Amino acid sequence: MIRLEQINRSFEVGDETVHALRDVDLDLATGDYISIMGPSGSGKSTLLNILGLLDQPDSGHYYLDGTDTTTLNETDQAVARRDNIGFVFQSFHLIPRLTAAQNVELPLILAGIDPNQRSERVTRALELMGLTDRAKHRPDQLSGGQRQRVAIARATIMQPALLLADEPTGNLDKHSGDEVIQTLEQLNSQGITLVVVTHDPDIGGRAARTIRMVDGAIVGNHPRPPADGTP
Amino acid sequence: MKLADAFGFGVMALTGARSRTWLMLLAMAIGVASVVVLTALGEGARRYVANEFSSLGSHLIIVIPGKVETTGETPPMVGGTARDLTLEDALAVERSSAIRLIAPLTLGAAPISYKQRERDITVMGSTAALMPVRNLELARGKFLPEADPTRENAIAVIGDKLKKELFGNKRALGEWVRIHDRRFRVIGILKPLGESLGMDMGDIAIVPVASAQSLFNTEGLFRVLVQAEGREAVPRAKQAVIDIIKKRHDDEEDITVITQDALLSTFDGIFRSLTYTVSGIASISLAVAGILIMNVMLVSVSQRTAEIGLLKALGGRREEIMRLFLIEAGLLSAAGSAIGIAIAYSGIWIMGQLYPEFPLIIPLWSLAAALGISLFTGLLFGILPARRAARLDPVVALAGR
């Protein structure tokens, strides 16, 4: 479903050139669950941005469902983002003046979907996240875990094939973080491709595959060791 | 994104930042209100003058002795002394078919007295035709009778103010007053008319033209008021006046003929350009409001960077984000204009209550212009912030940097 070939991305920081990604190759099949781990500055967020079409590589190719996205113009990339990719951010990125339901509705509005259909889908998405009674609340009236679940509802309302989560538990306590991770994994078990960027080894270790990055290069690509079922 | 949703989103964004929104609405409202009010004042002044002229009477032509040259040539050194415009000239003019009525006018200042009371007033000598020509109305008694204009008669019609000052509440009709050294019998009192082109019609006495001429010992007339047969006859009547007087004055055109239309259109033009100037100055405040909108929108864009990044991440296209911010600017301008127009209407209403005689009317074109300019400036100055928002790099925007 996703194929990265020889992706390079560098930034100019002052006089220096920082290579955020060096010759990155990556293959993801539909329904995969991977985590990207590594120290800060290792390029994991840049990789996620490239996967999410928020950033463009300097060289290399990114095939999404067989389409070479590096040839798309900005508008087509926006549409591809809208229809295929959901984002979950560390700081939630909910719009403070809008209610939970309105925040979840936003992607549908951007996609120009009919209002009657929208409210139905929003209700269902909030229900799935167990937030039905919070629909009319603004983000500042919600707990951190609830906010992140609103954000997940928003990320999945367009039924994307790919869900990208950037430190989804970074601003949450252990309990809410676990809930959020379980929610994401549940979505993955229903067939969505899930990519989680984290530096928490507990969370990273839960993925079927863990990618380790150092200085912009992938240094390890490990499938999860078989679950230790025996005592 | 549907247009209705984009508007809904704009309204939410504006109501989400109350103080910022009110600030911009206020600026736009003041701009629009000043344009509309100043235009109404200018237009009111124009109508006021136009009304003044029509109270002079309709189809009026004014004949003035002496030629007023407007060509800017140096006047001739010898000759050219204007001949008097005489009563005979005036009567000759009346024979033209284009002319319905003429009213010769002699004017002078003289003391008028009744018993111990004395006033200095303006004495007008004229004929019975003055009443229809000047649209005069009587409060009591009769006007000068139809008679041979060359014959003197010791009768007078006085203004209402003069009547009060000389007679108080006592009966004035039939009483004898003294003007200068002659006695006149009061036969009529004018209705209060207010001022007409700077002449207080309440403070005058009207006597037969021949009596006034001998009172002031003059042959010449001050003016001849000519009423044409109709509006279309005015140019023909004007030409007839010139031809007849020229023939009688040895082929010398030594009179000036003013038609009411010419006067009216001159003043009309002056006041119209005045209105345009004033409203042009007022629209500068609209431009200022536009710049304020731009500044506040730029602040808003930088405060909402993360939101714009999010919209991009959710698949908002560049032109959609641009449109969202333009719609916000447009909504601000439209709402600001609506408030401004409401302010203008209430201001005009209050002024109308204070000065009921001044015709204050908001012309439709000024409403349209104020609305148009405010929307235009709002959108124009909205483009820059909207473009800045649309061009934000989503990665940078999401990081809130």
XYZ file of C-alpha atoms in Angstrom, chain B residues 42 149 175-176 243 265 284 309 335 357 379:
11
model
C -24.835 67.564 0.985
C -49.680 100.505 -13.926
C -55.920 102.299 8.325
C -53.725 105.011 6.897
C -35.427 91.427 -28.778
C -28.824 74.291 -12.551
C -11.152 57.884 3.239
C -2.095 23.947 9.837
C -22.033 43.457 9.090
C -37.299 72.391 7.635
C -12.068 42.128 0.594
